[in-house]
Structure formats: structure tokens, C-alpha cells
Coordinates of C-alpha atoms (C1' of nucleotides) and ligand atoms in Angstrom, one line a residue:
Chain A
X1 CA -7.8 -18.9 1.1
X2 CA -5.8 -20.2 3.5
X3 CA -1.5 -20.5 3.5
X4 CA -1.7 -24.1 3.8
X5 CA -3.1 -23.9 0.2
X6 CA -0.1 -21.9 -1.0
X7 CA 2.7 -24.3 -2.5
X8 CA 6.2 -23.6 -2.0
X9 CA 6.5 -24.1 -5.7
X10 CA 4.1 -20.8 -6.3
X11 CA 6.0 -19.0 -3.9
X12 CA 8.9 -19.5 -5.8
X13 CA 7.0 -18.8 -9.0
X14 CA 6.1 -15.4 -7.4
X15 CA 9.7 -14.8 -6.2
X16 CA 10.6 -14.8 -9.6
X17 CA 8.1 -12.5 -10.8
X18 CA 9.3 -10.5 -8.5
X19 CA 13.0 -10.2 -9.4
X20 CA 11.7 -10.0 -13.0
X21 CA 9.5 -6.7 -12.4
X22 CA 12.4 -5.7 -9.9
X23 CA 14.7 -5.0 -13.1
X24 CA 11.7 -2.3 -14.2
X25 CA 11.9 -0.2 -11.1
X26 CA 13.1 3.2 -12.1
X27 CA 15.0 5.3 -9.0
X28 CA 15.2 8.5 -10.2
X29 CA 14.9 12.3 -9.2
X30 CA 11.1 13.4 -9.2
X31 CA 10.3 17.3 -9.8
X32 CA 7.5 17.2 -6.5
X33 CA 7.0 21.2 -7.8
X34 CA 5.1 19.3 -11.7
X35 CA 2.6 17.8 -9.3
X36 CA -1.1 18.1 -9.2
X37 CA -2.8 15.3 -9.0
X38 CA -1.9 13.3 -5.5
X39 CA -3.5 10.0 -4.9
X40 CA -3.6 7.4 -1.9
X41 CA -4.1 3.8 -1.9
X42 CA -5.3 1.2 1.0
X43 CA -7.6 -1.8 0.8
X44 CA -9.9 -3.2 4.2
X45 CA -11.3 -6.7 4.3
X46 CA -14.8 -8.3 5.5
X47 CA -15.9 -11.5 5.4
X48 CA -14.3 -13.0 2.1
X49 CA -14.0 -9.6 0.5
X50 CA -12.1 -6.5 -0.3
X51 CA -13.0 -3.3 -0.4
X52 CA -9.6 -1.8 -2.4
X53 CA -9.8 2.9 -2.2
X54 CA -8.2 5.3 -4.3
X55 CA -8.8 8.5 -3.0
X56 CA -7.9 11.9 -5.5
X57 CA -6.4 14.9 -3.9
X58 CA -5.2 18.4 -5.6
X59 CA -2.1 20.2 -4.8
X60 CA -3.5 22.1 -1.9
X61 CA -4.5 18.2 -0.5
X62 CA -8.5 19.0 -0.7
X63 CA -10.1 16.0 -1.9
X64 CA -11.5 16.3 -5.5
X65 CA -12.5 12.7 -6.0
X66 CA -13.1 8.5 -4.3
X67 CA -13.4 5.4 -6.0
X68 CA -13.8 2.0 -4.6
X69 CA -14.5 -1.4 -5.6
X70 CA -15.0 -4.2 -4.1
X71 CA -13.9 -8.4 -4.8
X72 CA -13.4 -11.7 -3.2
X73 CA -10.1 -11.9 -1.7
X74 CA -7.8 -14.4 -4.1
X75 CA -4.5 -14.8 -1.9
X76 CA -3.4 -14.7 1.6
X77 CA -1.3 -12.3 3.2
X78 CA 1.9 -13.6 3.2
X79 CA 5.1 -10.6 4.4
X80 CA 6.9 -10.0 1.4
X81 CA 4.3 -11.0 -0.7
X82 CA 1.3 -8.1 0.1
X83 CA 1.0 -6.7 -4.0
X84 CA -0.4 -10.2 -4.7
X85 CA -3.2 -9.5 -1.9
X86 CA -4.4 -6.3 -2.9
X87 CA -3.2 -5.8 -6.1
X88 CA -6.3 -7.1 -8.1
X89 CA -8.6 -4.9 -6.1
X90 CA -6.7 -1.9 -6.7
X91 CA -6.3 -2.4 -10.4
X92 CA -10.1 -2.0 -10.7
X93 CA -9.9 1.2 -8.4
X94 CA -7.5 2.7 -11.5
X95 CA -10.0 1.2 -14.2
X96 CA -12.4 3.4 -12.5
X97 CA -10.2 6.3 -12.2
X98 CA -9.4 6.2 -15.9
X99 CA -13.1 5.9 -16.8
X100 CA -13.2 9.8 -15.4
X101 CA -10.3 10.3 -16.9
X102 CA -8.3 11.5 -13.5
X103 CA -4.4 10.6 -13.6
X104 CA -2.7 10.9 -10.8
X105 CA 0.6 12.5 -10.7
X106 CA 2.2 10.2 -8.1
X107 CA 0.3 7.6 -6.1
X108 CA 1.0 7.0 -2.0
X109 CA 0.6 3.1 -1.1
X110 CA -0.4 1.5 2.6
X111 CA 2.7 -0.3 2.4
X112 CA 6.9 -0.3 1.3
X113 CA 8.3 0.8 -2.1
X114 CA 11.8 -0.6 -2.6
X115 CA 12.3 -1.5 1.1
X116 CA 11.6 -4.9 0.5
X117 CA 13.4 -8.8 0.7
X118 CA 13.4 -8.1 -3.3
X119 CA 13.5 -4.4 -3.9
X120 CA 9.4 -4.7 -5.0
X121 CA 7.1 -4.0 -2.2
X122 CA 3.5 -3.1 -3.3
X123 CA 4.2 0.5 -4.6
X124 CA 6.9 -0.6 -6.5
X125 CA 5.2 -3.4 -7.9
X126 CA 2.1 -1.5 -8.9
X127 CA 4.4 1.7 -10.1
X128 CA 5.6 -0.6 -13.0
X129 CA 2.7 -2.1 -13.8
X130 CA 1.1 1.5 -13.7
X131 CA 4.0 3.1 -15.3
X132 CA 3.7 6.1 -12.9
X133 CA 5.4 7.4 -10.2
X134 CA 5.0 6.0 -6.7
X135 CA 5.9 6.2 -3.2
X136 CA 5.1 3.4 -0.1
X137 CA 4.1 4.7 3.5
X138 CA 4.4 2.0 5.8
X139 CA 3.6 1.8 9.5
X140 CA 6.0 -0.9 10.2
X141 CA 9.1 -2.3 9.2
X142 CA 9.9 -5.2 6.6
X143 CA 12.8 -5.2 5.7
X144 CA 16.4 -3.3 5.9
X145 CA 18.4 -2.1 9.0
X146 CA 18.2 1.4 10.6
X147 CA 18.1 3.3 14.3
X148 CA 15.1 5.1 15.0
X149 CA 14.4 8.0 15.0
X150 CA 13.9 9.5 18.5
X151 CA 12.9 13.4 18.0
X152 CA 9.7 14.3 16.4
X153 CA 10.2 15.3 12.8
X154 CA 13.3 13.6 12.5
X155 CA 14.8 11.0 9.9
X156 CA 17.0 8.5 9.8
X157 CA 18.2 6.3 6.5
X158 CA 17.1 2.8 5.9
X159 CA 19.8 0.4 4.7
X160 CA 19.7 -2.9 2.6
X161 CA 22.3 -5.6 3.1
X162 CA 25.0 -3.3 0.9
X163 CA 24.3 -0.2 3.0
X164 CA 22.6 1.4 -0.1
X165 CA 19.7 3.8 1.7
X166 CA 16.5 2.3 0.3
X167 CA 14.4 4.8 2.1
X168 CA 13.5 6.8 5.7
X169 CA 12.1 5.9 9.1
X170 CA 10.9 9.4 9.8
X171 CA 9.2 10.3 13.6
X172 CA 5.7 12.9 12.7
X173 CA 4.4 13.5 15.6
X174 CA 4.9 13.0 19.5
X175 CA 4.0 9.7 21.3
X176 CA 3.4 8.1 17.6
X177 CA 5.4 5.3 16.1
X178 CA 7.5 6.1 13.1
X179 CA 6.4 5.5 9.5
X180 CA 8.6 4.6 7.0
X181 CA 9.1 6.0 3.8
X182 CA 10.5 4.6 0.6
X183 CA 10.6 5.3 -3.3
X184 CA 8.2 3.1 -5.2
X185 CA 8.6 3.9 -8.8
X186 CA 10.3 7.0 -10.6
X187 CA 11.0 8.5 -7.4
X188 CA 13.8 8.7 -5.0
X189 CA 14.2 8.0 -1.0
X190 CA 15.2 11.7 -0.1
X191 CA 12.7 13.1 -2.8
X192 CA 9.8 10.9 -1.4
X193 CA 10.6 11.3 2.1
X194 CA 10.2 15.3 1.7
X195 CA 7.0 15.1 -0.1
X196 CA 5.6 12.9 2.4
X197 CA 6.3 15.0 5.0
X198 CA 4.7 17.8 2.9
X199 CA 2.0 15.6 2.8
X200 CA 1.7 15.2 6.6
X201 CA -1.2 17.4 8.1
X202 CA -2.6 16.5 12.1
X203 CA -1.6 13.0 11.8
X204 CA 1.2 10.6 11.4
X205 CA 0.2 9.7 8.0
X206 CA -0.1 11.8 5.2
X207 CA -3.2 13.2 3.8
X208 CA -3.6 10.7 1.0
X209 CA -3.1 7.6 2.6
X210 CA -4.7 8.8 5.7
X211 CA -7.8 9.4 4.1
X212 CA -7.9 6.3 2.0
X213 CA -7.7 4.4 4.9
X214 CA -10.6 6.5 6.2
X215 CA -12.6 5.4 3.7
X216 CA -11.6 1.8 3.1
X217 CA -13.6 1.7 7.2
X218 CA -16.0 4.4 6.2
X219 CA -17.5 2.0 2.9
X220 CA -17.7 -1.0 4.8
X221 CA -20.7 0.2 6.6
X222 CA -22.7 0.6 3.0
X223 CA -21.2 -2.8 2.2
X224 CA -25.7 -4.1 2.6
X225 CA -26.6 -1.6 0.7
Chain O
dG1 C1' 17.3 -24.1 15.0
dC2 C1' 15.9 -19.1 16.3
dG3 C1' 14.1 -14.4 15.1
dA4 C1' 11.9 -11.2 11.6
dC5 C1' 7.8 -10.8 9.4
dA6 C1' 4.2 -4.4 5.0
dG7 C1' -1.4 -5.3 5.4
Chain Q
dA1 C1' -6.1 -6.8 8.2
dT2 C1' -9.7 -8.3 11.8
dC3 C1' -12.1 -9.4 16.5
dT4 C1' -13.5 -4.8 20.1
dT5 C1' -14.5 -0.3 25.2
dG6 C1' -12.7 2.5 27.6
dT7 C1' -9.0 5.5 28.3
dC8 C1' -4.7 8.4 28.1
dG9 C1' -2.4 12.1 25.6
dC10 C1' -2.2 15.8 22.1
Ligands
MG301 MG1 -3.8 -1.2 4.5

DNA sequence: GCGACAG
DNA sequence: ATCTTGTCGC
């Protein structure tokens, strides 16, 4: 699985899959106090495999549930193009997830919502396919244009070529690089940047993506057994 | 042509 | 993301 063996005429096929689901993604006010059911999403990699997490937290961010599966990696990473990476092994995360019949309020994503090249970064992406609202937590930057924040605790807007805000580069904690924050699916940038940073506990990332990051290292060392 | 470039 | 030990700061 190597870039080499990606044509430029898939890319372009993928671009405009991307523009098509773009047209689906739903900005919108989310009512944070109707939620219950949090989860967080992130996907590690060993030898020619992925181990995709979903980790379940309740309203008080105790952790009520983990699923995991596990899948030979089908595409590269590519910027811009991360959903078709790690979107396979998440899917069967959710068909798990549904087998117990847990459904998850709003889902937090190891990546961007809307701040993306074509307004579908992974949690976007995988919000429309889900039909359910979303929100992406990046550590770094793709796309957009804004000044950092320099004070712990403090925001500043992210901008896409119009100077629409698309989402938040917010500071957490001292000596830590900022994470940004952007609406995947039925949410909004100011609505997901607040319940992020409700989500934000002794680290720089929130609770639910935090801990599914935990465990995408922690299951690696069962991967024998 | 030169940078930027999620995980 | 992954390959990897100690070390500085909270
Ligand atoms: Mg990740």
C-alpha cells in the first residue's frame, strides 16, 4: 500500500466523492445540554494492520464501554484524504457498537471536521455517512488561516479562503501545542469548541479522544493473543 | 517552482 | 502513524 500505487485518476475520483458528501454536511446549532452518550474515535497501526477504537463515555465522562477491531490497512495516508485510511476500520468499531445497542450522542474524531481543502475532513465524512452528530479534534493544522493562540485557555477563529470561521485553534494547557477544533456533522464551530473544552480534563485532549488513543496503544500489546 | 501537508 | 530513552516541566 504504497502512494506510488495511487493514480491521479483515483484521487480525482475521491475528490469528487468528496464534494458530493460535502453537499450532506449539516452546520447547525447542537443542544450539548440532550447529551448522554459521548464517544471518541482514533485508529493505531502495526505491521500491515489497524487496530480502529471507539471508546463510550456517559455525561459525567466515566467510561461505560470499548470496542475495537482490527483489519489490513487498504489505503495510504494521503493529507486531505485521511477518512479513506481509517474509515473502514471504524465502520466495524460502530457495527460493534450497534450489536450492544449503544448510540452515541455525538462522536469526537482524531482528526478535522469541516476544516478541510473540501469542507469533509474525517468527522465530517463519517458524520454523514453515520447520520449523527460529530465533532474533529485535531493536533495540527490542515487547512485554513488563523493566529494562535498564545494564553492558555484561549481561542482564536479559523478561517477558509472566504473568511467564513470553519472552526477554533484553542491553547488547553501551558507548554502544550494547540488543538484545533471544528464542527463535523450537525454541530457548529462555537458549539463544538465549548463542549470540547467541557470535555478537557488533565490533558490537552478531551476525555474521549484522549482515551481512545489510550487504547488504540494499549490493544496493540494483545495484538498475539 | 516553492511551501503546506489531519493521522 | 511508526521507529525509540532519557529528560524537562506541570
Ligand atoms: Mg489518530
Amino acid at each position: 500500500m504504497r502512494n506510488e500505487f495511487i493514480s491521479e485518476e483515483l484521487i480525482q475520483k475521491l475528490k469528487k466523492e468528496q464534494n458530493n458528501l460535502r453537499q450532506k454536511v449539516t452546520i447547525t446549532e447542537l443542544d450539548i445540554s440532550k447529551i448522554n452518550i459521548i464517544a471518541g474515535v482514533d485508529v493505531s497501526y502495526f505491521e500491515d494492520k489497524a487496530l480502529g477504537v471507539v471508546v463510550v463515555l456517559n455525561k459525567d465522562l466515566e467510561l461505560i464501554d470499548v470496542v475495537y477491531s482490527i483489519d489490513k490497512v487498504t489505503f495510504p495516508y494521503i493529507p486531505g484524504f485521511l477518512a479513506f485510511r481509517e474509515a473502514p476500520i471504524i465502520f466495524k468499531c460502530f457495527e460493534k457498537l450497534r450489536e450492544k445497542n449503544i448510540v452515541p450522542d455525538i462522536v469526537l474524531f482524531d482528526g478535522h471536521g469541516i476544516a478541510h481543502p473540501r469542507g469533509l475532513g474525517i468527522a465530517s465524512h463519517i458524520g454523514v455517512l453515520l447520520n449523527i452528530p460529530t465533532i474533529g479534534v485535531a493536533k495540527r493544522k490542515l487547512y485554513g488561516k488563523c493566529v494562535e493562540p498564545k494564553r492558555v485557555g484561549q481561542s482564536t477563529p479559523l478561517f477558509d479562503e472566504e473568511g467564513k470561521i470553519i472552526g477554533y485553534c484553542y491553547l488547553p494547557k501551558k507548554n502544550s501545542h494547540p488543538i484545533y477544533i471544528s464542527p463535523g456533522h450537525l454541530s457548529s464551530p462555537e458549539t463544538s469548541l465549548e463542549f470540547v473544552k467541557s470535555l478537557i480534563k488533565k490533558h490537552k485532549l478531551p476525555e474521549p479522544t484522549r482515551l481512545a488513543h489510550y487504547y488504540t496503544q494499549k490493544l496493540k500489546e494483545n495484538k498475539n493473543i
